Structures are given as structure tokens and as C-alpha cells.
């Protein structure tokens, strides 16, 4: 870029054209809003406004980072999720808009007013905090096996003033015998050899938050198999998964005798989450245990 004074619109156009991103204009607007302190809507209202030298220098430094591929969320240090702004860093997955569809599905369930809810592998705390913001009477626990993620989720909870209980645990391993009305999780679900791991933001995210074995289902298998022991009768397990894993995940729920199994779609209308209910008569959940009512 030359040193001639450039308007916000010119700066946005030049920056956006230089990004390899699915959302180049949005990326440029988010960076310019951060560098100038001006709102994104003001760029449309006053496209001729000219940032001062310091604002422009800050913007150009951020544009350079984005050009090198660094995620916008890491450059800004925050990411919007649901109605919340979350602090993010490279210890966790960057919250995705599609995960908001799980939050909606959780809110649509008929749960007790004081429901005990667990978010497994909470990362930034996104799901747990979105639920806490909508259902103040729920008792929400969140866990992560990465200490830096636990710290980050606690930081977000305290910044937002939302009372969730964040603990360090690898899935269920570090939790007491408590049972939940709802267990929700966005676990790693990408297959180890998936080429999409070498593209875009995921290159900057921890592999532990993304990759789950050869078929991407290792962690989902674990959660579905052991989730049932951690649910109250009629409690729900709700998990995010890849757009092409709906059938495989429903099969896992069926094999573990969950009821009311259903898959829901994300904003792009792709399969994104599956849920199932632990039946009140759980004898069927263990194929080795005989059903006393069976003839
Ligand atoms: N949805 C993310 C992606 O495909 C992956 C999230 C995850 O593995 N939980 O980029």
C-alpha cells in the first residue's frame, strides 16, 4: 500500500483482495474495526473516512499477519459465539458458528429448571457459557484435559460473570460419580489423515482439539459408550460431529441403546450434531445384562 491517505473503503478493498480466506471482506472489516475503534457499520455509513497514521499502521500489521494465515480470532484475541465475546488463544479450538446449533438444540430440550449439565472438552467454555447465559438456573459444569483451556474457560466465565464450574478432566476420568440431565460436547472428530487439517485456521489450532484417530470417531465412541453411565434416567447426550459422520454416530448411539436418537443440521444445512436419551429402563443398555421382563 502507498503512503497516500486511503479511505476506509479503499483500505478494506485492498486488504480483502489480498486474503486467502472464505470471508475476506469480513476479515478486513474485523481488523479495521479493531485498529480504528470504529464500528463495522460505520464503514458502510462513512466509506470516505480516513484513518490516522497510527490506526493505519496497526491495521497494516494485522493485515500482514492475516496474509500469513493466522486466524482472525488469534489476531484479535477474541471470537464472538452466541451472544458472547470470548477470549481465545492457541490452547483451544476457536469457537465455530456451527456449534451454536448445538446450543439451540440443548435449549430446546425439556429439562428440569435446575438441570445438571456437563460440557466435555469445553475449550474456551463456549457451549457451557452460552447455555449459562440463557439458563441461569442450570448447574453447569465444564471440563477440559488441557490445563491452559481450563484457565481460559475460567477467565471467560469470570469476564462474563457467568457461574460455571470448570474442572480439569480427560472426558469423564476426573469427575466424581455425579450424574447429569444433559451432557454436551464438541469433541475432536477429524480423521488423522484428513487433508483439511493443512488448510485455513485449523493449522493454528491444537491437534488434540481436532484429531480423533483414524476415522475421527475415537472420542465420540468413548463419549457415547460411557456417557450413559453419567446420565440420569431420561438424560440427554448431545454431541457435535463431522458433516459426513451422522449415520456412523447414530449407529454408535443405537449400539449403546439410547432412545430418541436424532441428527440435526448446522447453518450450512449439513449434519452437525446427534443426540440421544438414556432410556428410563436401562437394562437394555448393557447387552450382557439380561432383561428380567424378557420372556
Ligand atoms: N468443525 C471443526 C472443523 O472442521 C472441527 C471441530 C472439531 O474437531 N471438534 O474445522
Short mmCIF file of C-alpha atoms and ligand atoms in Angstrom, two decimals:
data_model
loop_
_atom_site.label_atom_id
_atom_site.label_comp_id
_atom_site.label_asym_id
_atom_site.label_seq_id
_atom_site.Cartn_x
_atom_site.Cartn_y
_atom_site.Cartn_z
CA UNK A 1 0.00 0.00 0.00
CA UNK A 2 1.26 3.53 -0.80
CA UNK A 3 1.52 6.30 1.81
CA UNK A 4 -1.21 8.43 0.22
CA UNK A 5 -4.18 8.83 2.60
CA UNK A 6 -6.54 5.96 1.93
CA UNK A 7 -10.20 5.85 2.88
CA UNK A 8 -11.61 3.02 4.98
CA UNK A 9 -13.29 1.63 1.86
CA UNK A 10 -10.02 1.62 -0.12
CA UNK A 11 -8.14 0.01 2.78
CA UNK A 12 -10.81 -2.66 3.14
CA UNK A 13 -10.84 -3.41 -0.57
CA UNK A 14 -7.06 -3.73 -0.84
CA UNK A 15 -6.80 -5.88 2.29
CA UNK A 16 -9.71 -8.16 1.37
CA UNK A 17 -8.26 -8.76 -2.10
CA UNK A 18 -5.03 -9.98 -0.52
CA UNK A 19 -6.59 -12.59 1.80
CA UNK A 20 -6.92 -16.26 1.04
CA UNK A 21 -10.00 -16.75 3.17
CA UNK A 22 -13.64 -17.79 2.83
CA UNK A 23 -14.63 -14.43 4.27
CA UNK A 24 -12.07 -11.84 3.06
CA UNK A 25 -14.28 -8.75 3.41
CA UNK A 26 -15.46 -9.72 6.88
CA UNK A 27 -11.87 -10.41 7.95
CA UNK A 28 -10.76 -6.98 6.71
CA UNK A 29 -13.67 -5.24 8.46
CA UNK A 30 -12.98 -7.01 11.77
CA UNK A 31 -9.31 -5.98 11.65
CA UNK A 32 -10.04 -2.38 10.66
CA UNK A 33 -12.70 -2.08 13.37
CA UNK A 34 -10.13 -3.30 15.89
CA UNK A 35 -7.38 -0.99 14.61
CA UNK A 36 -9.56 2.14 14.50
CA UNK A 37 -12.07 1.54 17.26
CA UNK A 38 -14.79 2.30 14.69
CA UNK A 39 -17.78 0.02 14.24
CA UNK A 40 -18.16 -2.19 11.18
CA UNK A 41 -21.44 -0.46 10.32
CA UNK A 42 -19.62 2.88 10.23
CA UNK A 43 -17.53 1.60 7.31
CA UNK A 44 -20.70 1.44 5.26
CA UNK A 45 -22.08 4.73 6.57
CA UNK A 46 -18.81 6.67 6.07
CA UNK A 47 -16.69 4.84 3.49
CA UNK A 48 -14.69 8.02 2.83
CA UNK A 49 -13.39 8.38 6.39
CA UNK A 50 -9.58 8.27 6.58
CA UNK A 51 -7.84 6.52 9.50
CA UNK A 52 -4.90 8.36 11.06
CA UNK A 53 -1.33 7.10 10.70
CA UNK A 54 -1.32 5.08 13.92
CA UNK A 55 -4.63 3.38 13.11
CA UNK A 56 -3.44 2.56 9.64
CA UNK A 57 -0.10 1.19 10.85
CA UNK A 58 -1.89 -1.05 13.32
CA UNK A 59 -4.26 -2.25 10.61
CA UNK A 60 -1.44 -2.95 8.18
CA UNK A 61 0.46 -5.02 10.75
CA UNK A 62 -2.65 -7.12 11.39
CA UNK A 63 -3.33 -7.48 7.66
CA UNK A 64 0.20 -8.86 7.28
CA UNK A 65 -0.46 -11.48 9.97
CA UNK A 66 -3.73 -12.45 8.33
CA UNK A 67 -1.98 -12.78 4.96
CA UNK A 68 0.37 -15.27 6.55
CA UNK A 69 -2.70 -17.30 7.53
CA UNK A 70 -3.05 -16.51 11.25
CA UNK A 71 -6.71 -16.85 12.29
CA UNK A 72 -8.61 -13.59 12.81
CA UNK A 73 -9.65 -14.84 16.26
CA UNK A 74 -5.99 -15.20 17.27
CA UNK A 75 -5.04 -11.76 15.89
CA UNK A 76 -7.91 -10.10 17.75
CA UNK A 77 -7.67 -12.38 20.80
CA UNK A 78 -11.41 -12.83 20.85
CA UNK A 79 -14.23 -14.51 18.99
CA UNK A 80 -17.97 -13.96 19.05
CA UNK A 81 -20.05 -17.02 19.94
CA UNK A 82 -23.79 -16.97 20.58
CA UNK A 83 -24.31 -13.52 22.16
CA UNK A 84 -20.93 -13.62 23.90
CA UNK A 85 -17.45 -12.35 23.17
CA UNK A 86 -14.90 -14.98 24.22
CA UNK A 87 -11.18 -14.61 24.83
CA UNK A 88 -9.33 -17.12 22.64
CA UNK A 89 -5.75 -18.31 22.37
CA UNK A 90 -3.89 -21.13 20.72
CA UNK A 91 -4.57 -23.57 23.60
CA UNK A 92 -8.02 -24.42 22.27
CA UNK A 93 -10.27 -24.69 19.27
CA UNK A 94 -11.64 -21.36 18.02
CA UNK A 95 -15.43 -21.47 18.59
CA UNK A 96 -17.33 -22.04 15.32
CA UNK A 97 -20.72 -20.56 14.46
CA UNK A 98 -21.97 -24.07 13.61
CA UNK A 99 -21.55 -25.07 17.26
CA UNK A 100 -24.29 -22.56 18.09
CA UNK A 101 -26.67 -25.09 16.55
CA UNK A 102 -25.85 -27.48 19.44
CA UNK A 103 -26.63 -24.72 21.90
CA UNK A 104 -30.02 -24.23 20.23
CA UNK A 105 -30.69 -27.98 20.35
CA UNK A 106 -29.79 -28.10 24.05
CA UNK A 107 -32.09 -25.17 24.84
CA UNK A 108 -34.95 -26.89 23.01
CA UNK A 109 -34.84 -29.94 25.34
CA UNK A 110 -37.39 -30.24 28.14
CA UNK A 111 -35.01 -30.25 31.12
CA UNK A 112 -35.66 -29.59 34.81
CA UNK A 113 -35.32 -25.93 35.88
CA UNK A 114 -32.23 -26.81 37.94
CA UNK A 115 -30.77 -29.19 35.36
CA UNK A 116 -27.26 -30.51 35.97
CA UNK A 117 -25.36 -30.02 32.74
CA UNK A 118 -21.84 -31.07 31.72
CA UNK A 119 -19.82 -29.67 28.79
CA UNK A 120 -16.98 -32.08 27.98
CA UNK A 121 -13.85 -30.67 26.34
CA UNK A 122 -15.08 -27.13 26.83
CA UNK A 123 -12.05 -25.30 25.33
CA UNK A 124 -12.87 -21.58 25.61
CA UNK A 125 -16.01 -22.51 27.56
CA UNK A 126 -18.18 -21.57 24.57
CA UNK A 127 -21.02 -24.09 24.89
CA UNK A 128 -21.19 -24.04 28.69
CA UNK A 129 -21.16 -20.23 28.79
CA UNK A 130 -23.78 -19.84 26.06
CA UNK A 131 -26.05 -22.23 28.00
CA UNK A 132 -25.33 -20.40 31.27
CA UNK A 133 -26.24 -17.09 29.63
CA UNK A 134 -29.64 -18.48 28.59
CA UNK A 135 -30.46 -20.69 31.59
CA UNK A 136 -29.25 -19.05 34.81
CA UNK A 137 -30.91 -21.74 36.94
CA UNK A 138 -28.97 -24.64 35.36
CA UNK A 139 -25.99 -26.01 37.31
CA UNK A 140 -23.31 -26.13 34.64
CA UNK A 141 -20.00 -27.93 34.89
CA UNK A 142 -17.38 -27.80 32.15
CA UNK A 143 -14.19 -29.81 31.86
CA UNK A 144 -11.13 -29.98 29.68
CA UNK A 145 -8.00 -32.12 29.86
CA UNK A 146 -5.74 -29.21 28.84
CA UNK A 147 -4.85 -27.02 31.86
CA UNK A 148 -4.48 -23.90 29.66
CA UNK A 149 -8.00 -24.48 28.34
CA UNK A 150 -9.37 -24.81 31.87
CA UNK A 151 -7.71 -21.50 32.71
CA UNK A 152 -9.13 -19.86 29.59
CA UNK A 153 -12.68 -21.12 30.23
CA UNK A 154 -12.44 -19.81 33.81
CA UNK A 155 -11.21 -16.45 32.53
CA UNK A 156 -14.15 -16.23 30.11
CA UNK A 157 -16.60 -17.23 32.83
CA UNK A 158 -15.32 -14.55 35.18
CA UNK A 159 -15.20 -11.84 32.47
CA UNK A 160 -18.79 -12.63 31.54
CA UNK A 161 -19.93 -13.07 35.14
CA UNK A 162 -21.39 -16.49 34.35
CA UNK A 163 -21.13 -19.03 37.17
CA UNK A 164 -19.96 -22.26 35.55
CA UNK A 165 -17.75 -24.74 37.38
CA UNK A 166 -14.65 -25.53 35.29
CA UNK A 167 -12.57 -28.58 36.21
CA UNK A 168 -9.60 -30.44 34.74
CA UNK A 169 -10.62 -33.86 33.49
CA UNK A 170 -9.94 -36.05 30.50
CA UNK A 171 -13.53 -36.79 29.48
CA UNK A 172 -15.18 -38.50 32.47
CA UNK A 173 -11.95 -39.73 34.10
CA UNK A 174 -11.51 -36.91 36.62
CA UNK A 175 -15.17 -36.42 37.51
CA UNK A 176 -16.88 -37.73 40.61
CA UNK A 177 -19.84 -40.10 40.33
CA UNK A 178 -22.27 -37.24 39.73
CA UNK A 179 -24.96 -37.80 37.06
CA UNK A 180 -26.24 -35.20 34.64
CA UNK A 181 -29.51 -34.30 32.92
CA UNK A 182 -27.58 -33.22 29.85
CA UNK A 183 -24.06 -33.94 28.65
CA UNK A 184 -22.95 -31.87 25.68
CA UNK A 185 -19.66 -31.97 23.80
CA UNK A 186 -17.85 -30.72 20.75
CA UNK A 187 -15.07 -33.32 20.79
CA UNK A 188 -12.27 -33.74 18.25
CA UNK A 189 -13.73 -35.56 15.25
CA UNK A 190 -11.37 -35.14 12.31
CA UNK A 191 -9.68 -38.23 10.85
CA UNK A 192 -5.91 -38.21 11.27
CA UNK A 193 -5.22 -38.20 7.52
CA UNK A 194 -7.85 -35.56 6.62
CA UNK A 195 -6.22 -33.08 4.23
CA UNK A 196 -8.39 -30.27 5.61
CA UNK A 197 -6.01 -30.23 8.61
CA UNK A 198 -3.48 -28.45 6.38
CA UNK A 199 -5.81 -25.62 5.36
CA UNK A 200 -7.08 -22.44 6.98
CA UNK A 201 -7.49 -21.79 10.70
CA UNK A 202 -7.15 -25.43 11.82
CA UNK A 203 -3.39 -25.19 11.12
CA UNK A 204 -3.19 -22.87 14.12
CA UNK A 205 -5.36 -24.93 16.45
CA UNK A 206 -4.13 -27.73 18.75
CA UNK A 207 -4.29 -31.18 17.22
CA UNK A 208 -5.71 -32.54 20.49
CA UNK A 209 -8.83 -30.44 19.88
CA UNK A 210 -9.25 -31.64 16.30
CA UNK A 211 -8.00 -35.15 15.60
CA UNK A 212 -9.62 -38.35 16.88
CA UNK A 213 -8.00 -41.46 15.46
CA UNK A 214 -8.03 -42.96 12.00
CA UNK A 215 -11.75 -42.41 11.34
CA UNK A 216 -12.23 -39.32 13.54
CA UNK A 217 -14.67 -41.25 15.76
CA UNK A 218 -12.41 -42.37 18.64
CA UNK A 219 -13.58 -39.73 21.11
CA UNK A 220 -17.23 -39.86 20.01
CA UNK A 221 -17.15 -43.64 20.61
CA UNK A 222 -15.80 -43.07 24.11
CA UNK A 223 -18.37 -40.38 24.97
CA UNK A 224 -21.33 -42.34 23.65
CA UNK A 225 -20.24 -45.58 25.35
CA UNK A 226 -19.51 -44.06 28.77
CA UNK A 227 -21.97 -41.13 28.66
CA UNK A 228 -24.87 -43.36 29.57
CA UNK A 229 -23.33 -44.19 32.98
CA UNK A 230 -23.08 -40.45 33.70
CA UNK A 231 -26.65 -39.56 32.76
CA UNK A 232 -29.75 -39.67 34.94
CA UNK A 233 -32.64 -41.73 33.54
CA UNK A 234 -34.07 -39.80 30.58
CA UNK A 235 -30.94 -37.61 30.47
CA UNK A 236 -29.59 -36.49 27.09
CA UNK A 237 -26.24 -36.81 25.39
CA UNK A 238 -25.69 -34.23 22.63
CA UNK A 239 -22.51 -34.29 20.53
CA UNK A 240 -21.10 -32.37 17.58
CA UNK A 241 -19.59 -34.34 14.69
CA UNK A 242 -18.45 -34.02 11.09
CA UNK A 243 -20.96 -33.44 8.29
CA UNK A 244 -20.35 -36.96 6.97
CA UNK A 245 -20.46 -38.75 10.34
CA UNK A 246 -24.21 -38.54 11.09
CA UNK A 247 -25.01 -42.13 10.23
CA UNK A 248 -21.95 -43.57 11.98
CA UNK A 249 -22.72 -41.56 15.12
CA UNK A 250 -26.38 -42.59 15.14
CA UNK A 251 -25.21 -46.20 14.86
CA UNK A 252 -22.98 -45.71 17.92
CA UNK A 253 -25.94 -44.29 19.89
CA UNK A 254 -28.10 -47.24 18.76
CA UNK A 255 -25.44 -49.79 19.73
CA UNK A 256 -25.48 -48.29 23.24
CA UNK A 257 -29.31 -48.42 23.41
CA UNK A 258 -30.06 -44.70 23.60
CA UNK A 259 -33.61 -43.65 22.70
CA UNK A 260 -34.98 -40.78 20.60
CA UNK A 261 -31.79 -40.59 18.53
CA UNK A 262 -31.78 -37.70 16.08
CA UNK A 263 -29.30 -35.77 13.96
CA UNK A 264 -29.52 -32.02 13.44
CA UNK A 265 -28.02 -29.69 10.85
CA UNK A 266 -25.73 -26.66 11.00
CA UNK A 267 -26.16 -23.24 9.36
CA UNK A 268 -24.98 -24.75 6.07
CA UNK A 269 -27.65 -27.46 6.31
CA UNK A 270 -25.06 -30.20 6.84
CA UNK A 271 -25.40 -32.89 9.52
CA UNK A 272 -23.58 -31.44 12.54
CA UNK A 273 -24.85 -32.95 15.79
CA UNK A 274 -26.62 -36.01 17.12
CA UNK A 275 -28.45 -36.52 20.37
CA UNK A 276 -29.96 -39.43 22.23
CA UNK A 277 -31.76 -40.03 25.50
CA UNK A 278 -30.84 -42.59 28.10
CA UNK A 279 -33.97 -44.72 28.48
CA UNK A 280 -35.52 -44.94 31.95
CA UNK A 281 -35.24 -48.72 31.81
CA UNK A 282 -31.51 -49.00 31.26
CA UNK A 283 -31.22 -52.78 31.44
CA UNK A 284 -31.20 -52.80 27.65
CA UNK A 285 -28.14 -50.52 27.64
CA UNK A 286 -25.93 -53.44 28.61
CA UNK A 287 -26.23 -56.31 26.15
CA UNK A 288 -24.62 -58.65 28.69
CA UNK A 289 -27.26 -57.97 31.31
CA UNK A 290 -30.49 -59.98 30.92
CA UNK A 291 -33.74 -58.09 30.76
CA UNK A 292 -35.80 -59.53 33.64
CA UNK A 293 -39.01 -58.76 31.72
CA UNK A 294 -37.95 -60.64 28.62
CA UNK A 295 -39.75 -63.99 28.36
N1 LIG B 1 -15.61 -28.18 12.90
C1 LIG B 1 -14.21 -28.09 13.02
C2 LIG B 1 -13.57 -28.10 11.65
O1 LIG B 1 -13.92 -28.91 10.85
C3 LIG B 1 -13.62 -29.22 13.83
C4 LIG B 1 -14.12 -29.19 15.21
C5 LIG B 1 -13.80 -30.40 15.97
O2 LIG B 1 -12.99 -31.27 15.60
N2 LIG B 1 -14.45 -30.51 17.04
O3 LIG B 1 -12.76 -27.28 11.37
#
